[in-house]
């Protein structure tokens, strides 16, 4: 197994069969020694490009309205047990401002697929944040739109876009989503975003219902081909009101193995240790950093609305204020030998990879 890890470390590519073989060995319970070897290789690679730095993104979850009905998600349209909310543009700008003063140089505007704010209003919000804080990167995470809309927001100053593809296998996609949602359209969105010049984040859930090792191998091959700047992954966590309420959660070990394999496959990628990872294990995010992750994304939303944005059960940090989370994370990251920094945290080869390289 070490040979395959070394091979990936050297040339960042394995065949599908090799990935499946490696995944099946690494996810067996008795293989902690091999997993530790993998994590150590992943750390070597991340430190080559990003040293001991951990970048922060301040997440503003500004609306939990959503028109979709993804089977896994807690804020799906049909869930009647969600108290819906929308922040006003003034509230959103106040969160961004607070984030700036706490040391965030990236804000992520995230919501369900909510068309209440029209294209222009979102554009105005992006422009207002950039005007207020020129050294801040603005990331959007608003779901699937058409290319001219993405282009408009880019022209308003948006730097990055997060859109997890959720799974790279069409038949699996169809088991996670109702028929109105199209796998092809989602992938097309990622291609459009890249072409426009955004730094793009793709991603998927680990241990989602019906996922096999072959699917996970397909994820790694898909990512290698797409070459996104960021990859967001976290364990699937069952949400009690969703159609997938009774399915088992993804595991810590499987998620850590995937983080490390992604780091070796895409050495320069921006890779968050996600809130979902921190939810399935009290030290999940720290362990994620030690498996090759280099980003954390704490919440900047007002504490009053945080409990209402629950994509999955038992989400952490819903009672804390933004400043508390920042402080808490600083301590946690330092405890494993890394350092939370106040920087935009762009992809290392930005100038080579995007049209708006700096
Ligand atoms: N468990 C874990 N992650 C989830 N997401 C949505 N629902 C869940 C869940 N039940 C993830 C999806 C989505 C991102 C915002 O959150 O991958 O893209
Ligand atoms: Fe939010 Fe620790 S990061 S309380």
mmCIF file of N, CA, C and O in Angstrom, residues 241-320:
data_model
loop_
_atom_site.group_PDB
_atom_site.id
_atom_site.type_symbol
_atom_site.label_atom_id
_atom_site.label_comp_id
_atom_site.label_asym_id
_atom_site.label_seq_id
_atom_site.Cartn_x
_atom_site.Cartn_y
_atom_site.Cartn_z
ATOM 1 N N UNK A 241 -35.471 15.297 9.369
ATOM 2 C CA UNK A 241 -36.693 15.519 8.579
ATOM 3 C C UNK A 241 -36.538 15.130 7.113
ATOM 4 O O UNK A 241 -37.478 15.277 6.327
ATOM 5 N N UNK A 242 -35.351 14.707 6.717
ATOM 6 C CA UNK A 242 -35.098 14.470 5.300
ATOM 7 C C UNK A 242 -35.406 13.013 4.924
ATOM 8 O O UNK A 242 -35.466 12.142 5.798
ATOM 9 N N UNK A 243 -35.575 12.729 3.636
ATOM 10 C CA UNK A 243 -35.801 11.344 3.207
ATOM 11 C C UNK A 243 -34.647 10.410 3.589
ATOM 12 O O UNK A 243 -34.833 9.209 3.664
ATOM 13 N N UNK A 244 -33.465 10.965 3.838
ATOM 14 C CA UNK A 244 -32.315 10.140 4.207
ATOM 15 C C UNK A 244 -32.081 10.078 5.726
ATOM 16 O O UNK A 244 -30.978 9.766 6.182
ATOM 17 N N UNK A 245 -33.126 10.395 6.486
ATOM 18 C CA UNK A 245 -32.982 10.461 7.954
ATOM 19 C C UNK A 245 -32.405 9.177 8.547
ATOM 20 O O UNK A 245 -31.654 9.216 9.518
ATOM 21 N N UNK A 246 -32.731 8.033 7.952
ATOM 22 C CA UNK A 246 -32.348 6.763 8.582
ATOM 23 C C UNK A 246 -31.015 6.211 8.065
ATOM 24 O O UNK A 246 -30.602 5.135 8.492
ATOM 25 N N UNK A 247 -30.363 6.909 7.178
ATOM 26 C CA UNK A 247 -29.096 6.388 6.630
ATOM 27 C C UNK A 247 -27.925 6.693 7.561
ATOM 28 O O UNK A 247 -27.920 7.719 8.251
ATOM 29 N N UNK A 248 -26.920 5.811 7.573
ATOM 30 C CA UNK A 248 -25.775 6.043 8.474
ATOM 31 C C UNK A 248 -24.915 7.231 8.019
ATOM 32 O O UNK A 248 -24.844 7.534 6.826
ATOM 33 N N UNK A 249 -24.294 7.885 8.979
ATOM 34 C CA UNK A 249 -23.411 9.016 8.676
ATOM 35 C C UNK A 249 -22.119 8.530 8.019
ATOM 36 O O UNK A 249 -21.699 7.393 8.219
ATOM 37 N N UNK A 250 -21.474 9.421 7.284
ATOM 38 C CA UNK A 250 -20.116 9.150 6.829
ATOM 39 C C UNK A 250 -19.207 9.103 8.052
ATOM 40 O O UNK A 250 -19.555 9.619 9.112
ATOM 41 N N UNK A 251 -18.031 8.482 7.901
ATOM 42 C CA UNK A 251 -17.160 8.334 9.068
ATOM 43 C C UNK A 251 -15.982 9.312 9.030
ATOM 44 O O UNK A 251 -15.624 9.844 7.972
ATOM 45 N N UNK A 252 -15.416 9.500 10.222
ATOM 46 C CA UNK A 252 -14.248 10.365 10.362
ATOM 47 C C UNK A 252 -13.087 9.834 9.518
ATOM 48 O O UNK A 252 -12.500 10.566 8.714
ATOM 49 N N UNK A 253 -12.778 8.545 9.690
ATOM 50 C CA UNK A 253 -11.606 7.996 9.000
ATOM 51 C C UNK A 253 -11.741 8.084 7.488
ATOM 52 O O UNK A 253 -10.797 8.445 6.784
ATOM 53 N N UNK A 254 -12.929 7.762 6.998
ATOM 54 C CA UNK A 254 -13.102 7.807 5.546
ATOM 55 C C UNK A 254 -12.922 9.239 5.022
ATOM 56 O O UNK A 254 -12.290 9.461 3.994
ATOM 57 N N UNK A 255 -13.438 10.209 5.773
ATOM 58 C CA UNK A 255 -13.304 11.605 5.340
ATOM 59 C C UNK A 255 -11.840 12.043 5.378
ATOM 60 O O UNK A 255 -11.354 12.712 4.450
ATOM 61 N N UNK A 256 -11.120 11.639 6.424
ATOM 62 C CA UNK A 256 -9.705 12.024 6.516
ATOM 63 C C UNK A 256 -8.883 11.398 5.387
ATOM 64 O O UNK A 256 -8.014 12.056 4.791
ATOM 65 N N UNK A 257 -9.188 10.152 5.076
ATOM 66 C CA UNK A 257 -8.478 9.485 3.969
ATOM 67 C C UNK A 257 -8.730 10.237 2.667
ATOM 68 O O UNK A 257 -7.806 10.501 1.886
ATOM 69 N N UNK A 258 -9.989 10.636 2.447
ATOM 70 C CA UNK A 258 -10.304 11.373 1.205
ATOM 71 C C UNK A 258 -9.615 12.732 1.177
ATOM 72 O O UNK A 258 -9.105 13.150 0.134
ATOM 73 N N UNK A 259 -9.580 13.428 2.314
ATOM 74 C CA UNK A 259 -8.879 14.716 2.352
ATOM 75 C C UNK A 259 -7.424 14.526 1.921
ATOM 76 O O UNK A 259 -6.904 15.266 1.080
ATOM 77 N N UNK A 260 -6.790 13.525 2.493
ATOM 78 C CA UNK A 260 -5.362 13.306 2.201
ATOM 79 C C UNK A 260 -5.160 12.896 0.742
ATOM 80 O O UNK A 260 -4.216 13.359 0.082
ATOM 81 N N UNK A 261 -6.047 12.052 0.231
ATOM 82 C CA UNK A 261 -5.899 11.639 -1.173
ATOM 83 C C UNK A 261 -6.138 12.817 -2.117
ATOM 84 O O UNK A 261 -5.489 12.933 -3.157
ATOM 85 N N UNK A 262 -7.052 13.696 -1.753
ATOM 86 C CA UNK A 262 -7.277 14.896 -2.579
ATOM 87 C C UNK A 262 -6.026 15.779 -2.550
ATOM 88 O O UNK A 262 -5.590 16.299 -3.573
ATOM 89 N N UNK A 263 -5.447 15.936 -1.373
ATOM 90 C CA UNK A 263 -4.215 16.746 -1.278
ATOM 91 C C UNK A 263 -3.113 16.184 -2.175
ATOM 92 O O UNK A 263 -2.411 16.939 -2.853
ATOM 93 N N UNK A 264 -2.964 14.852 -2.200
ATOM 94 C CA UNK A 264 -1.906 14.265 -3.032
ATOM 95 C C UNK A 264 -2.255 14.344 -4.518
ATOM 96 O O UNK A 264 -1.375 14.483 -5.366
ATOM 97 N N UNK A 265 -3.550 14.287 -4.822
ATOM 98 C CA UNK A 265 -3.989 14.308 -6.218
ATOM 99 C C UNK A 265 -3.930 15.725 -6.799
ATOM 100 O O UNK A 265 -3.591 15.922 -7.966
ATOM 101 N N UNK A 266 -4.296 16.721 -5.971
ATOM 102 C CA UNK A 266 -4.257 18.131 -6.381
ATOM 103 C C UNK A 266 -3.407 18.886 -5.357
ATOM 104 O O UNK A 266 -3.934 19.522 -4.438
ATOM 105 N N UNK A 267 -2.089 18.831 -5.493
ATOM 106 C CA UNK A 267 -1.195 19.314 -4.427
ATOM 107 C C UNK A 267 -1.456 20.745 -3.957
ATOM 108 O O UNK A 267 -1.316 21.048 -2.783
ATOM 109 N N UNK A 268 -1.874 21.632 -4.876
ATOM 110 C CA UNK A 268 -1.995 23.043 -4.490
ATOM 111 C C UNK A 268 -3.409 23.442 -4.079
ATOM 112 O O UNK A 268 -3.683 24.626 -3.871
ATOM 113 N N UNK A 269 -4.285 22.498 -3.984
ATOM 114 C CA UNK A 269 -5.701 22.835 -3.782
ATOM 115 C C UNK A 269 -5.957 23.478 -2.412
ATOM 116 O O UNK A 269 -5.223 23.233 -1.449
ATOM 117 N N UNK A 270 -6.972 24.334 -2.366
ATOM 118 C CA UNK A 270 -7.450 24.883 -1.092
ATOM 119 C C UNK A 270 -8.504 23.917 -0.574
ATOM 120 O O UNK A 270 -9.486 23.624 -1.268
ATOM 121 N N UNK A 271 -8.250 23.421 0.633
ATOM 122 C CA UNK A 271 -9.014 22.272 1.120
ATOM 123 C C UNK A 271 -9.511 22.535 2.544
ATOM 124 O O UNK A 271 -8.727 22.506 3.489
ATOM 125 N N UNK A 272 -10.782 22.823 2.721
ATOM 126 C CA UNK A 272 -11.255 23.103 4.074
ATOM 127 C C UNK A 272 -11.464 21.860 4.941
ATOM 128 O O UNK A 272 -11.875 20.813 4.442
ATOM 129 N N UNK A 273 -11.153 22.032 6.219
ATOM 130 C CA UNK A 273 -11.585 21.083 7.245
ATOM 131 C C UNK A 273 -12.960 21.603 7.660
ATOM 132 O O UNK A 273 -13.070 22.639 8.293
ATOM 133 N N UNK A 274 -14.005 20.928 7.225
ATOM 134 C CA UNK A 274 -15.348 21.516 7.249
ATOM 135 C C UNK A 274 -16.050 21.399 8.603
ATOM 136 O O UNK A 274 -15.656 20.606 9.460
ATOM 137 N N UNK A 275 -17.105 22.185 8.723
ATOM 138 C CA UNK A 275 -17.932 22.152 9.922
ATOM 139 C C UNK A 275 -18.550 20.762 10.118
ATOM 140 O O UNK A 275 -18.666 20.280 11.249
ATOM 141 N N UNK A 276 -18.909 20.109 9.012
ATOM 142 C CA UNK A 276 -19.479 18.756 9.132
ATOM 143 C C UNK A 276 -18.456 17.805 9.755
ATOM 144 O O UNK A 276 -18.805 16.943 10.576
ATOM 145 N N UNK A 277 -17.187 17.977 9.408
ATOM 146 C CA UNK A 277 -16.127 17.136 9.984
ATOM 147 C C UNK A 277 -15.996 17.419 11.485
ATOM 148 O O UNK A 277 -15.803 16.511 12.288
ATOM 149 N N UNK A 278 -16.133 18.700 11.848
ATOM 150 C CA UNK A 278 -16.103 19.071 13.262
ATOM 151 C C UNK A 278 -17.348 18.608 14.008
ATOM 152 O O UNK A 278 -17.356 18.548 15.239
ATOM 153 N N UNK A 279 -18.391 18.296 13.269
ATOM 154 C CA UNK A 279 -19.633 17.847 13.897
ATOM 155 C C UNK A 279 -19.596 16.356 14.225
ATOM 156 O O UNK A 279 -20.117 15.935 15.257
ATOM 157 N N UNK A 280 -18.961 15.542 13.360
ATOM 158 C CA UNK A 280 -18.936 14.094 13.683
ATOM 159 C C UNK A 280 -17.835 13.723 14.666
ATOM 160 O O UNK A 280 -17.837 12.626 15.205
ATOM 161 N N UNK A 281 -16.907 14.629 14.906
ATOM 162 C CA UNK A 281 -15.847 14.345 15.893
ATOM 163 C C UNK A 281 -15.434 15.659 16.536
ATOM 164 O O UNK A 281 -15.202 16.643 15.825
ATOM 165 N N UNK A 282 -15.335 15.693 17.866
ATOM 166 C CA UNK A 282 -15.008 16.965 18.528
ATOM 167 C C UNK A 282 -13.684 17.570 18.070
ATOM 168 O O UNK A 282 -13.499 18.780 18.125
ATOM 169 N N UNK A 283 -12.779 16.721 17.602
ATOM 170 C CA UNK A 283 -11.497 17.232 17.092
ATOM 171 C C UNK A 283 -11.402 17.072 15.568
ATOM 172 O O UNK A 283 -10.311 17.048 14.996
ATOM 173 N N UNK A 284 -12.553 16.960 14.932
ATOM 174 C CA UNK A 284 -12.569 16.656 13.497
ATOM 175 C C UNK A 284 -11.794 17.647 12.653
ATOM 176 O O UNK A 284 -11.044 17.261 11.757
ATOM 177 N N UNK A 285 -11.969 18.945 12.932
ATOM 178 C CA UNK A 285 -11.290 19.937 12.089
ATOM 179 C C UNK A 285 -9.783 19.892 12.281
ATOM 180 O O UNK A 285 -9.012 19.985 11.309
ATOM 181 N N UNK A 286 -9.335 19.709 13.533
ATOM 182 C CA UNK A 286 -7.890 19.607 13.767
ATOM 183 C C UNK A 286 -7.325 18.389 13.037
ATOM 184 O O UNK A 286 -6.253 18.442 12.419
ATOM 185 N N UNK A 287 -8.061 17.282 13.115
ATOM 186 C CA UNK A 287 -7.608 16.063 12.435
ATOM 187 C C UNK A 287 -7.586 16.270 10.922
ATOM 188 O O UNK A 287 -6.725 15.732 10.226
ATOM 189 N N UNK A 288 -8.542 17.056 10.445
ATOM 190 C CA UNK A 288 -8.574 17.375 9.009
ATOM 191 C C UNK A 288 -7.328 18.146 8.600
ATOM 192 O O UNK A 288 -6.727 17.880 7.554
ATOM 193 N N UNK A 289 -6.932 19.122 9.426
ATOM 194 C CA UNK A 289 -5.715 19.895 9.132
ATOM 195 C C UNK A 289 -4.509 18.947 9.087
ATOM 196 O O UNK A 289 -3.663 19.039 8.195
ATOM 197 N N UNK A 290 -4.480 17.994 10.004
ATOM 198 C CA UNK A 290 -3.351 17.053 10.048
ATOM 199 C C UNK A 290 -3.398 16.028 8.913
ATOM 200 O O UNK A 290 -2.458 15.281 8.700
ATOM 201 N N UNK A 291 -4.504 15.989 8.175
ATOM 202 C CA UNK A 291 -4.601 15.090 7.009
ATOM 203 C C UNK A 291 -4.423 15.865 5.703
ATOM 204 O O UNK A 291 -4.647 15.322 4.625
ATOM 205 N N UNK A 292 -4.033 17.150 5.797
ATOM 206 C CA UNK A 292 -3.730 17.882 4.566
ATOM 207 C C UNK A 292 -4.634 19.064 4.259
ATOM 208 O O UNK A 292 -4.423 19.768 3.272
ATOM 209 N N UNK A 293 -5.650 19.312 5.093
ATOM 210 C CA UNK A 293 -6.522 20.466 4.853
ATOM 211 C C UNK A 293 -5.778 21.759 5.217
ATOM 212 O O UNK A 293 -4.857 21.743 6.039
ATOM 213 N N UNK A 294 -6.201 22.885 4.598
ATOM 214 C CA UNK A 294 -5.510 24.154 4.871
ATOM 215 C C UNK A 294 -6.457 25.356 4.975
ATOM 216 O O UNK A 294 -6.018 26.504 4.855
ATOM 217 N N UNK A 295 -7.735 25.097 5.189
ATOM 218 C CA UNK A 295 -8.730 26.161 5.276
ATOM 219 C C UNK A 295 -9.739 25.803 6.365
ATOM 220 O O UNK A 295 -10.047 24.621 6.543
ATOM 221 N N UNK A 296 -10.238 26.809 7.081
ATOM 222 C CA UNK A 296 -11.414 26.595 7.944
ATOM 223 C C UNK A 296 -12.442 27.683 7.621
ATOM 224 O O UNK A 296 -12.081 28.782 7.201
ATOM 225 N N UNK A 297 -13.696 27.347 7.810
ATOM 226 C CA UNK A 297 -14.763 28.254 7.384
ATOM 227 C C UNK A 297 -15.785 28.503 8.487
ATOM 228 O O UNK A 297 -16.927 28.038 8.407
ATOM 229 N N UNK A 298 -15.400 29.263 9.507
ATOM 230 C CA UNK A 298 -16.361 29.515 10.575
ATOM 231 C C UNK A 298 -17.485 30.458 10.128
ATOM 232 O O UNK A 298 -17.373 31.145 9.117
ATOM 233 N N UNK A 299 -18.520 30.454 10.922
ATOM 234 C CA UNK A 299 -19.730 31.181 10.608
ATOM 235 C C UNK A 299 -19.663 32.633 11.047
ATOM 236 O O UNK A 299 -19.194 32.939 12.131
ATOM 237 N N UNK A 300 -20.118 33.530 10.165
ATOM 238 C CA UNK A 300 -20.210 34.957 10.527
ATOM 239 C C UNK A 300 -21.659 35.411 10.647
ATOM 240 O O UNK A 300 -21.928 36.586 10.900
ATOM 241 N N UNK A 301 -22.600 34.505 10.440
ATOM 242 C CA UNK A 301 -24.016 34.900 10.498
ATOM 243 C C UNK A 301 -24.363 35.331 11.916
ATOM 244 O O UNK A 301 -23.736 34.873 12.875
ATOM 245 N N UNK A 302 -25.374 36.200 12.064
ATOM 246 C CA UNK A 302 -25.789 36.578 13.412
ATOM 247 C C UNK A 302 -26.222 35.331 14.193
ATOM 248 O O UNK A 302 -26.884 34.451 13.625
ATOM 249 N N UNK A 303 -25.829 35.255 15.471
ATOM 250 C CA UNK A 303 -26.136 34.066 16.278
ATOM 251 C C UNK A 303 -27.636 33.745 16.272
ATOM 252 O O UNK A 303 -28.030 32.576 16.310
ATOM 253 N N UNK A 304 -28.473 34.770 16.123
ATOM 254 C CA UNK A 304 -29.936 34.577 16.182
ATOM 255 C C UNK A 304 -30.465 33.673 15.062
ATOM 256 O O UNK A 304 -31.492 33.023 15.227
ATOM 257 N N UNK A 305 -29.772 33.610 13.922
ATOM 258 C CA UNK A 305 -30.307 32.801 12.810
ATOM 259 C C UNK A 305 -29.545 31.485 12.611
ATOM 260 O O UNK A 305 -29.959 30.636 11.819
ATOM 261 N N UNK A 306 -28.469 31.305 13.340
ATOM 262 C CA UNK A 306 -27.593 30.163 13.031
ATOM 263 C C UNK A 306 -28.253 28.799 13.136
ATOM 264 O O UNK A 306 -27.982 27.906 12.343
ATOM 265 N N UNK A 307 -29.107 28.654 14.149
ATOM 266 C CA UNK A 307 -29.746 27.340 14.347
ATOM 267 C C UNK A 307 -30.693 27.011 13.199
ATOM 268 O O UNK A 307 -31.074 25.862 13.012
ATOM 269 N N UNK A 308 -31.052 28.029 12.431
ATOM 270 C CA UNK A 308 -32.030 27.801 11.359
ATOM 271 C C UNK A 308 -31.375 27.323 10.062
ATOM 272 O O UNK A 308 -32.062 26.971 9.123
ATOM 273 N N UNK A 309 -30.060 27.358 10.016
ATOM 274 C CA UNK A 309 -29.360 26.909 8.795
ATOM 275 C C UNK A 309 -28.728 25.552 9.087
ATOM 276 O O UNK A 309 -27.516 25.409 9.197
ATOM 277 N N UNK A 310 -29.585 24.551 9.231
ATOM 278 C CA UNK A 310 -29.068 23.227 9.591
ATOM 279 C C UNK A 310 -29.275 22.272 8.437
ATOM 280 O O UNK A 310 -30.349 21.693 8.286
ATOM 281 N N UNK A 311 -28.247 22.110 7.653
ATOM 282 C CA UNK A 311 -28.322 21.172 6.535
ATOM 283 C C UNK A 311 -28.358 19.745 7.062
ATOM 284 O O UNK A 311 -28.859 18.842 6.430
ATOM 285 N N UNK A 312 -27.779 19.561 8.274
ATOM 286 C CA UNK A 312 -27.718 18.241 8.915
ATOM 287 C C UNK A 312 -27.864 18.455 10.410
ATOM 288 O O UNK A 312 -27.732 19.589 10.907
ATOM 289 N N UNK A 313 -28.116 17.354 11.140
ATOM 290 C CA UNK A 313 -28.381 17.469 12.583
ATOM 291 C C UNK A 313 -27.114 17.759 13.390
ATOM 292 O O UNK A 313 -26.000 17.394 12.989
ATOM 293 N N UNK A 314 -27.315 18.391 14.534
ATOM 294 C CA UNK A 314 -26.259 18.624 15.544
ATOM 295 C C UNK A 314 -25.093 19.481 15.068
ATOM 296 O O UNK A 314 -23.965 19.348 15.555
ATOM 297 N N UNK A 315 -25.322 20.350 14.115
ATOM 298 C CA UNK A 315 -24.258 21.220 13.599
ATOM 299 C C UNK A 315 -23.617 22.023 14.744
ATOM 300 O O UNK A 315 -24.331 22.588 15.586
ATOM 301 N N UNK A 316 -22.298 22.083 14.745
ATOM 302 C CA UNK A 316 -21.579 22.807 15.799
ATOM 303 C C UNK A 316 -21.625 24.326 15.574
ATOM 304 O O UNK A 316 -21.943 24.784 14.482
ATOM 305 N N UNK A 317 -21.261 25.057 16.615
ATOM 306 C CA UNK A 317 -21.075 26.506 16.556
ATOM 307 C C UNK A 317 -22.353 27.291 16.260
ATOM 308 O O UNK A 317 -22.285 28.401 15.731
ATOM 309 N N UNK A 318 -23.509 26.727 16.577
ATOM 310 C CA UNK A 318 -24.732 27.476 16.297
ATOM 311 C C UNK A 318 -25.109 28.391 17.461
ATOM 312 O O UNK A 318 -25.988 29.227 17.319
ATOM 313 N N UNK A 319 -24.427 28.245 18.609
ATOM 314 C CA UNK A 319 -24.744 29.106 19.747
ATOM 315 C C UNK A 319 -23.709 30.193 19.968
ATOM 316 O O UNK A 319 -23.894 31.098 20.771
ATOM 317 N N UNK A 320 -22.600 30.097 19.246
ATOM 318 C CA UNK A 320 -21.482 31.014 19.493
ATOM 319 C C UNK A 320 -21.567 32.278 18.647
ATOM 320 O O UNK A 320 -22.138 32.280 17.575
#
